[in-house]
Amino acid sequence: MEIIENRPLQLTIRGTSDEQTRLSEDLQRSRADKMLNSNSTGQRIPVNRFGLTEVYSPTLPTKPNVDVVFVHGLNGNPRNTWTSEATEVFWPAQILPPILEDEKARVLVYGYDADVTSFTDGASKDKIHNHAEHLIAELVANRRIRKAAERPVIWIAHSLGGLVVKRALIYSAEIRGVKTEHLRSIFVSTYGILFLGTPHHGSDIAQWGNRLEWICSVMLPKRVMDSQPQLIDALKTNNETLQNIDRQFIQILNRFHIYFFHEGKPTNLKGTQRFIVDETSASPTVQDVERAVIQADHSHMCKFENENAPGFDLVVEGIQRYAEEAPAKIKRNWDAENKERSTVKQAEAAELYSGMLSTIVPQNASNTETASVKNTPQSDSTSTFEGESSRGREQRALPSTEDQENFDERYIVEDVTHEKEMA
């Protein structure tokens, strides 16, 4: 047996059929061992199956200017979804970082249990919402401990992973509570989203169900398709949650820069060539939204083996441009957000303060003035101030303990007592 040519990713082998097969398998395993879990410098990159994994960050003392987050879809994996089957190149870590060097981007991948039940259960078991909550909570925690809560975010989502990203942003946008407002930071910080083959629901509900079934056919092992047909039936019919996500996301879509990508090659489904998520669904015509085709099928449109792979330039240029533009825009977002929060707190303070003052009942109107309620003794509404005399003082109805704690926690009120001199 003789190896007569050896080039990167290409071998010509001369020998028997068995020898060729055996050597080819050995070389593929060797190549996979070297490249899988490795970045461009050969260093191993461990990737968590679930949760967030940082696969690249600028070398200290350089600080990242933007977070780029990858989210896989049905039956996906935080590594395999983005890894070329031919070369084992994990492009978010091995190809993308050098291109984003000037933009100082940090790259993360997110993994979750993306089995078919995540996309079939009804509203009572909304697993997509659970995934969205976990995604937001983890990303917020990851950024806050690094003092980067206001850093811009760019999302790249494949297939049904786009629905998880949509739901996450809907959830983050709806948060207004004082004790959970830190979870709103992802909505405020998100600059752009690149959707790769995500089905965006239209008016054709029946076709929506068919598309989801086709995605299952491509992304799920055949044994699952054969052994659990009831799940596939549920995917076609019980998709109210998925429909609601699209309706809600439309309300906030104009907040972000959006880039739709659709597959340019059909997939072989049981002998039939079919577009899993066609152009109409994956790249709907929406005002001020970018659209492009990737000349690959649904499963491979997110796997770039090198910089010459179909669609690579389109996707990476979009990421790069967003990363360059994002810091200035997100700073304005946070300026507006902080101003709004301050305005709301001031209005709430005025309302609470006014409510407290309205409960004051003068004991001797001719000898008293309105006083601040800060540090009022916590007693019932008939209590009087302690002191040498109650003359020149006020008797007042106090706010409830809950209101007082709320008020004291969020606002500062000057402690001032006014008394008129007695003649």
XYZ file of C-alpha atoms in Angstrom:
423
model
C 0.000 0.000 0.000
C 1.315 3.420 -0.933
C 0.257 6.939 -0.087
C 1.213 8.955 -3.134
C -0.276 12.311 -2.208
C -1.007 13.965 1.114
C -2.658 17.377 1.244
C -4.775 19.055 3.918
C -8.217 17.433 3.889
C -7.380 15.398 0.752
C -5.725 11.975 0.276
C -5.127 9.754 -2.707
C -4.548 6.142 -1.604
C -3.407 3.186 -3.684
C -4.056 -0.353 -2.434
C -6.808 -2.915 -1.975
C -10.341 -1.822 -1.239
C -10.127 -3.022 2.381
C -6.783 -1.278 2.860
C -8.160 1.938 1.415
C -11.186 1.820 3.685
C -9.141 0.996 6.786
C -6.554 3.722 6.167
C -9.238 6.253 5.300
C -11.027 5.569 8.590
C -7.751 5.778 10.558
C -6.881 9.099 8.952
C -10.343 10.500 9.569
C -10.188 9.524 13.238
C -6.717 11.029 13.561
C -7.835 14.238 11.896
C -10.933 14.406 14.077
C -8.845 13.879 17.226
C -6.639 16.807 16.275
C -9.341 19.207 15.127
C -12.394 18.363 17.190
C -12.558 20.573 20.277
C -9.583 22.596 19.031
C -9.179 26.191 17.957
C -6.866 27.539 15.281
C -3.873 27.256 17.634
C -4.520 23.602 18.382
C -5.709 24.230 21.936
C -8.545 22.046 23.148
C -11.913 23.790 23.531
C -14.223 21.976 25.944
C -17.874 22.635 25.137
C -20.649 22.020 27.656
C -23.536 19.951 26.363
C -25.952 22.176 28.271
C -25.714 25.847 29.095
C -23.285 28.492 27.883
C -19.717 27.888 26.804
C -17.298 30.660 25.948
C -15.292 29.343 22.994
C -13.339 32.525 22.337
C -12.541 35.799 24.064
C -9.939 38.450 23.220
C -6.665 38.044 25.043
C -6.267 40.200 28.144
C -5.903 43.092 28.676
C -8.197 43.589 25.679
C -11.840 43.637 26.753
C -14.630 42.348 24.495
C -16.885 44.930 22.874
C -19.659 42.522 21.867
C -20.999 39.035 22.662
C -21.838 36.708 19.754
C -24.134 33.870 20.871
C -24.920 30.709 18.852
C -28.130 28.725 19.532
C -28.821 25.342 17.873
C -32.192 23.878 16.929
C -34.128 20.618 17.126
C -31.970 17.647 18.170
C -28.978 19.952 17.821
C -25.787 20.233 19.772
C -23.736 23.303 20.772
C -20.785 21.860 18.857
C -22.053 19.474 16.202
C -24.634 21.882 14.783
C -21.807 24.269 13.842
C -19.168 21.660 12.903
C -18.417 20.535 9.341
C -18.965 16.806 8.927
C -16.256 16.648 6.255
C -13.459 18.473 8.057
C -14.579 18.605 11.711
C -14.022 22.361 11.656
C -15.931 24.062 14.481
C -16.199 27.430 12.778
C -17.445 29.648 15.658
C -14.150 28.942 17.447
C -11.750 28.094 14.619
C -12.618 30.453 11.763
C -14.723 33.313 13.110
C -12.539 34.858 15.885
C -9.633 36.076 13.693
C -12.108 37.777 11.368
C -13.678 39.631 14.308
C -10.356 40.675 15.818
C -10.909 44.390 15.223
C -14.452 44.191 16.612
C -13.151 42.514 19.806
C -15.925 39.932 19.884
C -16.439 37.238 22.488
C -18.009 34.044 21.091
C -20.341 31.762 23.057
C -22.407 28.686 22.194
C -25.541 27.615 24.059
C -26.758 24.066 24.501
C -30.092 22.779 25.761
C -32.197 19.618 25.670
C -33.640 20.141 22.202
C -35.580 16.913 21.815
C -38.809 16.903 19.857
C -40.994 17.279 22.963
C -39.511 20.733 23.483
C -41.392 21.871 20.396
C -44.577 19.806 20.727
C -45.994 20.365 24.210
C -48.864 22.788 24.565
C -49.066 25.966 26.595
C -49.386 24.060 29.885
C -45.952 22.521 29.292
C -44.246 25.296 27.401
C -40.725 23.924 27.227
C -39.655 26.577 24.753
C -40.457 29.167 27.410
C -38.432 27.177 29.951
C -35.477 27.065 27.572
C -35.869 30.808 26.962
C -35.893 31.603 30.682
C -32.805 29.476 31.286
C -31.011 31.074 28.353
C -31.708 34.596 29.604
C -30.808 33.743 33.207
C -27.522 32.104 32.222
C -26.489 34.841 29.813
C -27.324 37.580 32.323
C -25.341 35.816 35.054
C -22.408 35.188 32.723
C -22.245 38.864 31.745
C -22.898 40.400 35.174
C -20.085 38.547 36.935
C -17.799 39.904 34.192
C -19.140 43.448 34.727
C -20.515 43.441 31.183
C -24.284 43.631 31.642
C -24.594 46.377 29.021
C -22.362 44.788 26.376
C -24.063 44.402 22.951
C -25.374 40.966 21.939
C -25.603 39.399 18.481
C -27.466 36.108 18.030
C -26.946 33.377 15.415
C -29.705 30.756 15.469
C -30.280 27.680 13.324
C -33.699 26.237 12.499
C -36.002 25.953 15.531
C -33.281 27.509 17.681
C -34.545 30.771 16.247
C -37.814 30.200 18.091
C -35.936 29.836 21.383
C -34.122 33.132 20.729
C -37.396 34.862 19.852
C -39.063 33.569 23.002
C -36.072 34.609 25.103
C -36.229 38.184 23.815
C -40.001 38.334 24.307
C -39.522 37.185 27.903
C -36.715 39.681 28.542
C -38.689 42.551 26.983
C -41.717 41.941 29.199
C -39.809 42.213 32.478
C -40.593 45.357 34.459
C -40.344 44.270 38.097
C -37.804 46.044 40.293
C -36.345 42.800 41.604
C -36.011 41.173 38.176
C -35.174 44.143 35.956
C -31.614 42.828 35.526
C -33.105 40.111 33.279
C -34.325 42.827 30.935
C -30.722 43.670 30.083
C -30.567 41.108 27.252
C -33.478 42.753 25.444
C -31.895 46.192 25.841
C -28.458 44.926 24.750
C -29.496 42.877 21.711
C -28.448 44.528 18.471
C -29.033 41.909 15.789
C -30.155 38.363 15.015
C -29.142 36.118 12.133
C -31.754 33.409 11.531
C -30.459 30.420 9.534
C -33.346 28.327 8.238
C -35.782 29.309 10.989
C -39.447 28.758 10.071
C -41.292 32.029 10.554
C -45.004 31.337 10.811
C -47.355 32.832 8.274
C -51.091 32.497 7.804
C -50.926 28.924 6.494
C -51.210 26.903 9.719
C -51.403 23.567 7.912
C -48.197 24.262 5.994
C -46.554 25.311 9.256
C -47.200 21.858 10.688
C -45.780 20.178 7.589
C -42.594 22.216 7.790
C -42.060 21.136 11.373
C -42.564 17.504 10.389
C -39.955 17.867 7.630
C -37.502 19.395 10.077
C -37.996 16.346 12.286
C -37.345 14.055 9.342
C -33.988 15.728 8.723
C -32.811 16.425 12.251
C -34.069 13.369 14.159
C -32.644 9.842 13.960
C -34.755 7.448 11.917
C -35.359 5.275 14.985
C -37.112 8.209 16.695
C -39.231 8.905 13.652
C -40.249 5.248 13.453
C -40.738 4.601 17.170
C -42.445 7.821 18.234
C -44.838 8.851 15.462
C -47.157 10.408 18.048
C -44.582 13.126 18.690
C -44.465 14.000 15.036
C -48.264 14.147 14.902
C -48.192 16.489 17.879
C -45.677 18.699 16.124
C -48.074 19.097 13.213
C -51.189 19.855 15.237
C -50.271 21.087 18.708
C -48.237 24.141 17.791
C -50.215 26.983 19.346
C -47.148 27.959 21.368
C -45.060 28.283 18.232
C -47.686 30.424 16.550
C -47.908 32.722 19.580
C -44.156 33.248 19.600
C -44.229 34.685 16.103
C -47.201 36.928 16.844
C -45.497 38.333 19.935
C -42.104 38.766 18.299
C -43.571 40.959 15.574
C -44.255 43.565 18.277
C -40.539 43.976 19.036
C -38.982 43.005 15.688
C -38.256 46.596 14.634
C -36.061 46.993 17.692
C -33.370 44.765 16.168
C -31.343 44.328 13.004
C -32.598 41.110 11.388
C -30.972 38.924 8.750
C -32.971 36.006 7.291
C -31.154 33.142 5.532
C -32.869 30.333 3.627
C -31.533 27.080 2.196
C -30.646 27.021 -1.493
C -30.530 23.240 -1.916
C -33.294 20.717 -1.244
C -32.981 17.742 1.094
C -33.671 14.158 0.073
C -36.674 13.019 2.112
C -37.455 9.390 1.394
C -36.595 9.797 -2.264
C -38.221 13.212 -2.644
C -36.184 16.395 -2.996
C -37.751 19.011 -0.738
C -36.865 22.367 0.795
C -37.331 21.807 4.533
C -37.929 25.490 5.281
C -38.508 27.237 1.986
C -37.747 30.847 1.142
C -41.269 32.049 1.918
C -41.048 30.776 5.482
C -37.347 31.259 6.272
C -36.965 34.644 4.565
C -40.341 36.377 4.606
C -40.475 39.793 3.023
C -40.389 42.248 5.907
C -39.609 45.945 5.637
C -36.023 46.877 6.525
C -34.951 43.240 7.022
C -32.053 41.616 5.134
C -32.556 38.358 3.211
C -30.111 35.963 1.541
C -29.755 32.370 0.333
C -27.118 29.851 1.420
C -26.384 27.253 -1.256
C -26.639 24.266 1.070
C -29.422 22.082 2.415
C -31.181 22.682 5.727
C -28.818 20.608 7.862
C -25.591 21.897 6.310
C -26.386 25.595 5.880
C -24.878 26.280 9.333
C -21.712 24.154 8.935
C -18.816 25.982 7.246
C -15.745 23.844 6.597
C -13.635 26.816 5.483
C -13.874 30.422 4.367
C -14.827 29.351 0.848
C -17.899 27.409 1.962
C -21.222 28.524 0.430
C -22.809 31.269 2.482
C -19.792 31.845 4.716
C -19.072 35.361 3.467
C -22.715 36.392 3.761
C -23.117 35.173 7.335
C -19.754 36.343 8.647
C -20.019 39.753 6.963
C -23.365 40.208 8.695
C -21.883 39.278 12.058
C -18.886 41.541 11.504
C -20.986 44.520 10.440
C -23.341 44.114 13.386
C -20.388 43.801 15.764
C -18.923 47.024 14.408
C -22.176 48.999 14.585
C -23.558 47.604 17.824
C -21.607 49.443 20.578
C -22.800 52.950 19.659
C -26.430 51.872 19.193
C -26.590 49.814 22.387
C -25.096 52.678 24.380
C -27.999 54.832 23.197
C -30.392 52.030 24.149
C -29.034 51.998 27.692
C -29.072 55.783 27.994
C -32.780 55.737 27.089
C -33.466 52.726 29.343
C -31.799 54.280 32.387
C -33.575 57.578 31.795
C -36.920 55.784 31.600
C -36.222 53.809 34.770
C -35.297 57.005 36.601
C -38.469 58.728 35.418
C -40.620 55.786 36.518
C -38.994 55.696 39.962
C -39.477 59.423 40.437
C -43.143 59.127 39.472
C -43.642 56.213 41.849
C -41.889 58.120 44.619
C -44.130 61.134 44.117
C -47.226 58.940 44.136
C -46.225 57.109 47.310
C -45.204 60.328 49.044
C -48.448 62.019 48.078
C -50.418 59.046 49.369
C -48.639 59.178 52.701
C -49.188 62.901 53.141
C -52.879 62.554 52.349
C -53.324 60.368 55.436
C -52.139 63.087 57.840
C -54.872 64.299 60.238
C -53.953 67.605 61.987
C -54.448 67.617 65.775
C -54.097 71.348 66.034
C -54.133 72.823 62.551
C -53.318 76.301 63.790
C -50.084 75.207 65.460
C -48.638 72.637 62.999
C -47.125 72.397 59.567
C -46.831 69.454 57.218
C -43.848 67.299 58.160
C -41.854 64.599 56.420
C -42.910 61.056 57.152
C -39.425 59.518 57.065
C -38.633 57.654 60.304
C -42.260 57.784 61.455
C -42.722 55.408 64.432
C -44.204 52.104 63.307
C -47.448 51.992 65.265
C -51.139 51.985 64.571
C -53.013 54.884 63.013
C -54.008 56.384 66.410
C -50.425 56.708 67.700
C -48.949 60.105 68.555
C -45.327 61.176 68.497
C -43.419 60.521 71.680
C -41.902 63.589 73.363
C -42.240 66.021 76.191
C -45.565 67.141 74.864
C -47.877 66.393 71.997
C -48.542 70.087 71.580
C -47.200 71.424 68.313
C -47.029 67.883 66.942
C -49.199 65.947 64.516
C -51.239 62.850 64.763
C -51.044 60.883 61.486
C -52.300 57.685 59.935
C -49.279 55.600 58.950
C -48.757 53.618 55.727
C -48.821 49.852 55.892
C -45.581 48.077 56.801
C -45.292 46.713 53.247
C -45.706 50.162 51.673
C -43.249 51.714 54.125
C -40.587 49.068 53.393
C -41.173 49.482 49.664
C -40.807 53.225 49.966
C -37.728 53.131 52.187
C -36.001 50.591 49.959
C -36.333 52.565 46.728
C -36.440 56.243 47.669
C -34.660 58.722 49.944
C -36.873 61.253 51.702
C -35.408 64.019 53.829
C -36.108 63.724 57.587
C -37.458 67.152 58.507
C -39.872 68.187 61.275
C -41.237 71.682 61.429
C -42.773 73.232 64.524
C -44.205 76.659 65.019
C -43.075 78.546 68.039
C -45.769 78.671 70.661
C -46.851 82.152 71.738
